[in-house]
PDB file of C-alpha atoms in Angstrom:
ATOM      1  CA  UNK A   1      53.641  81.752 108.469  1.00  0.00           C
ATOM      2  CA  UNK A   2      51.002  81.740 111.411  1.00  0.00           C
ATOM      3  CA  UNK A   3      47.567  82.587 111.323  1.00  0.00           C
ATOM      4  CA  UNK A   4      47.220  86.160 111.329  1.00  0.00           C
ATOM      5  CA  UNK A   5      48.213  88.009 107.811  1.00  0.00           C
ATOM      6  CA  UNK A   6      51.822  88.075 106.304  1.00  0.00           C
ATOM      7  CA  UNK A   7      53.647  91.488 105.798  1.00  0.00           C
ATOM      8  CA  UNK A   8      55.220  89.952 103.114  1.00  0.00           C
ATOM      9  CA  UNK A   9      51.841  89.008 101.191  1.00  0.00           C
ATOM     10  CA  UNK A  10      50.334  92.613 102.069  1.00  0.00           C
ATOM     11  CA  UNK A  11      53.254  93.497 100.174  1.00  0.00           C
ATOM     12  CA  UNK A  12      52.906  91.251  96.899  1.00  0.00           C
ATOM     13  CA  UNK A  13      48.976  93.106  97.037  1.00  0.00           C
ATOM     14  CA  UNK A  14      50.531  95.898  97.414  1.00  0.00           C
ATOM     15  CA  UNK A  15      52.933  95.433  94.423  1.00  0.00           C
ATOM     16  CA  UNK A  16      50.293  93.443  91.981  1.00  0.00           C
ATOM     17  CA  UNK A  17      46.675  94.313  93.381  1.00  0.00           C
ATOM     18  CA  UNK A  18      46.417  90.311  93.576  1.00  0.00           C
ATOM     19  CA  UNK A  19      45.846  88.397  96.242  1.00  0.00           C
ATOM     20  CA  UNK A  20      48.978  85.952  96.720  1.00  0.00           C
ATOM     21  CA  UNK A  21      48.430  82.043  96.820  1.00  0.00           C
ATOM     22  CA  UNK A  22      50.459  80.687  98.967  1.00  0.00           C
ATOM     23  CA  UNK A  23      53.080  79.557  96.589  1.00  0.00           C
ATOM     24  CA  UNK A  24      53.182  83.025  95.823  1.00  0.00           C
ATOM     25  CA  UNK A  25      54.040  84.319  99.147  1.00  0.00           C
ATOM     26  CA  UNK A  26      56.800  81.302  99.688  1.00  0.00           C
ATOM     27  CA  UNK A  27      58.240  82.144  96.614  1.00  0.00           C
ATOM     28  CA  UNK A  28      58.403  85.578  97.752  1.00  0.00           C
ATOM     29  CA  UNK A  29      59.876  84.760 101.196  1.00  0.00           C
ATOM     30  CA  UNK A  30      62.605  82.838  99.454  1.00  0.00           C
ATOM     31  CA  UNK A  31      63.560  85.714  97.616  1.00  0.00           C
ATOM     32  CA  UNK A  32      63.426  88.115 100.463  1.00  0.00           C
ATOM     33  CA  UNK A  33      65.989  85.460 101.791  1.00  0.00           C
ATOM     34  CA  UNK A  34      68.283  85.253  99.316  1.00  0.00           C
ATOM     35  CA  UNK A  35      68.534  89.078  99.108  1.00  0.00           C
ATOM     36  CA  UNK A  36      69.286  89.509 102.816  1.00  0.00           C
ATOM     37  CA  UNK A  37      72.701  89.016 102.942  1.00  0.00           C
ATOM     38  CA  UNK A  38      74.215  92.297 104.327  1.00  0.00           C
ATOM     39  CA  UNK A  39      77.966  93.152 103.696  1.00  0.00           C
ATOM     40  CA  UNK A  40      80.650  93.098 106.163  1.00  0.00           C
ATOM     41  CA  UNK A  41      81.515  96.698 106.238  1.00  0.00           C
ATOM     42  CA  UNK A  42      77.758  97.694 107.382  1.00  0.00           C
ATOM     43  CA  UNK A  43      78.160  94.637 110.198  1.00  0.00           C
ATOM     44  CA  UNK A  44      81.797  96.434 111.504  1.00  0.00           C
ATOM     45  CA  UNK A  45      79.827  99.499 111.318  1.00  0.00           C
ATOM     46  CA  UNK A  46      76.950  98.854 113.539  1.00  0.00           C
ATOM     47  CA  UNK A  47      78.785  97.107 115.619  1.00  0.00           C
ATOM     48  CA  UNK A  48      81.023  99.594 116.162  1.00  0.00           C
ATOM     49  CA  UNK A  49      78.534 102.358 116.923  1.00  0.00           C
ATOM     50  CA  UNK A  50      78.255 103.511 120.987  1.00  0.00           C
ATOM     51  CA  UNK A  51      75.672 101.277 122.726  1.00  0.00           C
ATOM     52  CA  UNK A  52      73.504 105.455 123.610  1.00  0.00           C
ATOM     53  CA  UNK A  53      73.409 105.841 119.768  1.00  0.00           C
ATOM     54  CA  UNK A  54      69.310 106.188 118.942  1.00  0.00           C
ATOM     55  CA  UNK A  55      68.390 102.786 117.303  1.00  0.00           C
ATOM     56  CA  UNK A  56      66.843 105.586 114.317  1.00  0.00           C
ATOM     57  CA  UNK A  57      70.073 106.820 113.880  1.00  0.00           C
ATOM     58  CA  UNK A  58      71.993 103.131 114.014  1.00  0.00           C
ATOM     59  CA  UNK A  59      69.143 101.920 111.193  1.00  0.00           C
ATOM     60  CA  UNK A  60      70.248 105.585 109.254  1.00  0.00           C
ATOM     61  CA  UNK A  61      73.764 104.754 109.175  1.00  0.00           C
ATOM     62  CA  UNK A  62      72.928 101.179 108.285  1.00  0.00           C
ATOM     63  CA  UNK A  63      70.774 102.073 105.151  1.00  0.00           C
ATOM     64  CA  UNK A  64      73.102 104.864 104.120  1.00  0.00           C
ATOM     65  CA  UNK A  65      75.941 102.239 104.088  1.00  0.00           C
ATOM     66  CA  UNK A  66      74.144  99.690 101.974  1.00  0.00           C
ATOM     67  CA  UNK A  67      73.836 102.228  99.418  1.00  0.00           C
ATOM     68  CA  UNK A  68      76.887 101.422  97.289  1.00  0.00           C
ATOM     69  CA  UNK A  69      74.540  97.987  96.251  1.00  0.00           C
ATOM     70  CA  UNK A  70      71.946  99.781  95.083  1.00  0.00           C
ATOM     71  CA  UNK A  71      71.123  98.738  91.592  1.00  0.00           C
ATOM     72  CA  UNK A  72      69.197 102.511  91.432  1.00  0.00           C
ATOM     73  CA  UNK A  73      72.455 104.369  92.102  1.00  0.00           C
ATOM     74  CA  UNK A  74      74.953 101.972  90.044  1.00  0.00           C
ATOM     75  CA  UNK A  75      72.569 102.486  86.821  1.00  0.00           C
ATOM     76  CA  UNK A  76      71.668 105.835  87.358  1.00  0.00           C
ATOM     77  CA  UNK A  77      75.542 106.509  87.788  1.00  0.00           C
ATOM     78  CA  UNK A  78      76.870 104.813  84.956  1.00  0.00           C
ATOM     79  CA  UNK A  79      73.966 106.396  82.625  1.00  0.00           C
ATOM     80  CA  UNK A  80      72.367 102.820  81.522  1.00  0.00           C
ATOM     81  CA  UNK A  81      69.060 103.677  83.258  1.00  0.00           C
ATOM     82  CA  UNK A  82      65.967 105.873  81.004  1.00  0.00           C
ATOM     83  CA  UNK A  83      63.887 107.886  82.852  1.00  0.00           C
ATOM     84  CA  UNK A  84      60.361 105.861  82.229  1.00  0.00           C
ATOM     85  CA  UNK A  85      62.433 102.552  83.434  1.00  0.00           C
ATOM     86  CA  UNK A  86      63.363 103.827  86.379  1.00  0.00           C
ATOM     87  CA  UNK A  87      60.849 102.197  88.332  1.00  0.00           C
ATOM     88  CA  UNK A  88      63.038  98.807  87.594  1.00  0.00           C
ATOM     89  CA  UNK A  89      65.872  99.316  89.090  1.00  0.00           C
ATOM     90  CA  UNK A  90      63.957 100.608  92.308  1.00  0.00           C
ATOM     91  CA  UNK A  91      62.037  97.359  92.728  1.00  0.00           C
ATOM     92  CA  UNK A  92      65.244  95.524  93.008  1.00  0.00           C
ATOM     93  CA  UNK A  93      66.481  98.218  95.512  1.00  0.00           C
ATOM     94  CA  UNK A  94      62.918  97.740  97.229  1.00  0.00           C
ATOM     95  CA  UNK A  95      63.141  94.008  98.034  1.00  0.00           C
ATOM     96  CA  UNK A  96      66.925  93.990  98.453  1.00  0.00           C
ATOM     97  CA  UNK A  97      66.494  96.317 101.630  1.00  0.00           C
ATOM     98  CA  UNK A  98      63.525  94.433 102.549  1.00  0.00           C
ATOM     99  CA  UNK A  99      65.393  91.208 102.560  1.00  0.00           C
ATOM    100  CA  UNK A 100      67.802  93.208 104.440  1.00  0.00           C
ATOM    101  CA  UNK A 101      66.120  95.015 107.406  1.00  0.00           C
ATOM    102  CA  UNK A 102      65.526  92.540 109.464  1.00  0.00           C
ATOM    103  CA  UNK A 103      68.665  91.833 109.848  1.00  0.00           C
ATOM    104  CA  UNK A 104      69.558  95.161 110.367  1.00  0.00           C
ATOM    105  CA  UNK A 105      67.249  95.776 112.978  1.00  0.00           C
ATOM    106  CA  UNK A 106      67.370  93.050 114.752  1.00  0.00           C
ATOM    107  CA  UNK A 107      71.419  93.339 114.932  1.00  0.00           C
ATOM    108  CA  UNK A 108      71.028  96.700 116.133  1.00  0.00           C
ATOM    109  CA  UNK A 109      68.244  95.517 118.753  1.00  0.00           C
ATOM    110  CA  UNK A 110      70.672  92.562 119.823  1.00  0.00           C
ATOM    111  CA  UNK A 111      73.674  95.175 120.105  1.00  0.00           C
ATOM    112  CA  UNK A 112      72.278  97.048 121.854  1.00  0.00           C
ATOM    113  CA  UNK A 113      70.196  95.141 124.395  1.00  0.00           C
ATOM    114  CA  UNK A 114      71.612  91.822 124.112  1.00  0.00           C
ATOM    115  CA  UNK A 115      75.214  92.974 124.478  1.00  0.00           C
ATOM    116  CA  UNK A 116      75.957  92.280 120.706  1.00  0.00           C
ATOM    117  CA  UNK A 117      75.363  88.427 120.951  1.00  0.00           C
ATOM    118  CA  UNK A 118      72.962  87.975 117.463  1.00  0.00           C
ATOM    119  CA  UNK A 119      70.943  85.033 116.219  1.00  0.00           C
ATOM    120  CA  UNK A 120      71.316  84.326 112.895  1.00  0.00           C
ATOM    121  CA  UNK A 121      68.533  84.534 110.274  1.00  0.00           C
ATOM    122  CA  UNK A 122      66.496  81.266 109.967  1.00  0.00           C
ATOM    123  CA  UNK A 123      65.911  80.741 105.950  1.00  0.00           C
ATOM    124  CA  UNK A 124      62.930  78.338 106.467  1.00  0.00           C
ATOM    125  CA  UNK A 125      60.911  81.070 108.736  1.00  0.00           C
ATOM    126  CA  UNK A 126      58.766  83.742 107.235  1.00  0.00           C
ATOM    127  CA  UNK A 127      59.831  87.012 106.892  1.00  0.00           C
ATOM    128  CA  UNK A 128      57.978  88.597 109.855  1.00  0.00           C
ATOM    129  CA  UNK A 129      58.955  85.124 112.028  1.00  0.00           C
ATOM    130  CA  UNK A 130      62.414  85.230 111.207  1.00  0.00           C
ATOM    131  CA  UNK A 131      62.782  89.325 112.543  1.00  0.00           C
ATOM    132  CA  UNK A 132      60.824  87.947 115.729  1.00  0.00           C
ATOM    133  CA  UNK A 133      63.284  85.121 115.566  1.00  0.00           C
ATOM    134  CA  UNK A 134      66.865  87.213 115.670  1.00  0.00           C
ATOM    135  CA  UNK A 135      65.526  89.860 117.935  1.00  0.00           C
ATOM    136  CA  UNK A 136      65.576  87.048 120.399  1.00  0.00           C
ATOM    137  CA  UNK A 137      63.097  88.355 122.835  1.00  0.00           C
ATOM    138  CA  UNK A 138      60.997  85.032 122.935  1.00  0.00           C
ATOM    139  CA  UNK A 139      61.430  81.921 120.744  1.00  0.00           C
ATOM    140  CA  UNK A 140      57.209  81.103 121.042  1.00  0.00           C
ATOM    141  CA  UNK A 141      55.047  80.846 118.288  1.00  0.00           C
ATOM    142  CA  UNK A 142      53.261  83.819 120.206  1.00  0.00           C
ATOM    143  CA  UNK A 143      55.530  86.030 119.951  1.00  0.00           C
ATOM    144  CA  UNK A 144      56.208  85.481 116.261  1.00  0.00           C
ATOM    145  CA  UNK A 145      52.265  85.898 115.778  1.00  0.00           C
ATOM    146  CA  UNK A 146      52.312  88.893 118.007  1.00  0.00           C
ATOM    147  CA  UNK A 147      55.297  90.458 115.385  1.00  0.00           C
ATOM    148  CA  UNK A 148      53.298  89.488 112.520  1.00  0.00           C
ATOM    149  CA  UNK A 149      50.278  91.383 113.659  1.00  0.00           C
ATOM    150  CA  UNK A 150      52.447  94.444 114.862  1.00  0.00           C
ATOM    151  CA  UNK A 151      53.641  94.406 111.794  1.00  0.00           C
ATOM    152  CA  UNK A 152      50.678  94.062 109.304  1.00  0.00           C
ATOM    153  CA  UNK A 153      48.396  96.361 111.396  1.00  0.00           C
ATOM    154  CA  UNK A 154      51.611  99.414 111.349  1.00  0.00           C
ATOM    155  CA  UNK A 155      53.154  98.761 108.085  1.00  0.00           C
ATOM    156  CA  UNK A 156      50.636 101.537 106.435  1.00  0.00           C
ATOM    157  CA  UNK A 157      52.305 104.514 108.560  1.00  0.00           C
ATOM    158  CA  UNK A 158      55.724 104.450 109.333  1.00  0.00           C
ATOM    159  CA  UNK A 159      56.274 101.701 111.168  1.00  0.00           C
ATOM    160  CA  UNK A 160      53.839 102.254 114.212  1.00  0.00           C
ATOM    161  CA  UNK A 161      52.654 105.925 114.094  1.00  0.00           C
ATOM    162  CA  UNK A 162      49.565 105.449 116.177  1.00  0.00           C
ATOM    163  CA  UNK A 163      48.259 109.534 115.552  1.00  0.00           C
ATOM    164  CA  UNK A 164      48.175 107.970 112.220  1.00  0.00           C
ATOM    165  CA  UNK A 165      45.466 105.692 113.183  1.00  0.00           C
ATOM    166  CA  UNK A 166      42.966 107.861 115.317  1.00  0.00           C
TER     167      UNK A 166
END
């Protein structure tokens, strides 16, 4: 991390009304990591989309096409899931895709402005470093700082909404 605030600990508050240690929030980033792997067929799909295709749209189509792993949608499918447990298997959806949407994004971002040539997901990085990382806009320590803070100060309100915040 850097010195401004983590997304990924506002998100463990968030989750636990506890402040995370910072064990807490490493442990957390290593899970994020080990849940962002992204399958082939949403990769081939992105990729394949036309360059003039809204970024909104491209991270629709991603997220709809993830949707087979959802550990929601297996369960509720195959009948395993009760109604008052529901909130488990959504969890696991919830930090799955947010393992995940970085590298969405920023594949998307690099396809589209970087003429598809991506930079692959650096495990050691926090979560909010790593995005600033692959979008590949400028390897400083700035820049990742300057993502973390975007991203802590808009994560309350869709992603940015600034009429949100007047």
């Amino acid at each position: 991390g850097g010195k401004v605030g983590l997304p990924e600990a506002a998100f463990w508050l968030l989750l636990t009304n506890e402040i995370p240690t910072e064990a807490e929030v490493k442990a957390l980033n290593e899970e994020l990591h080990k849940r962002s792997t992204i399958p082939e067929h949403v990769y081939k799909l992105i990729d394949g989309l036309p360059k003039d295709t809204h970024p909104m749209t491209q991270l629709s189509i991603g997220l709809l096409a993830l949707q087979p792993g959802s550990e929601f949608g297996q369960a509720y499918r195959a009948g395993t899931v009760n109604k008052a447990d529901y909130w488990k298997p959504t969890l696991e959806d919830s930090l799955t895709l947010l393992g995940q949407i970085p590298l969405l994004t920023a594949r998307i971002f690099r396809n589209i402005w970087f003429d598809g040539k991506h930079i692959p997901s650096d495990p050691t990085l926090d979560w909010a470093g790593n995005y600033a990382q692959m979008m590949g806009v400028d390897d400083s320590e700035g820049f990742k700082e300057v993502t973390r803070l975007y991203l802590m100060l808009h994560a309350d309100h869709e992603g940015g909404n600034v009429s949100a915040h007047t």
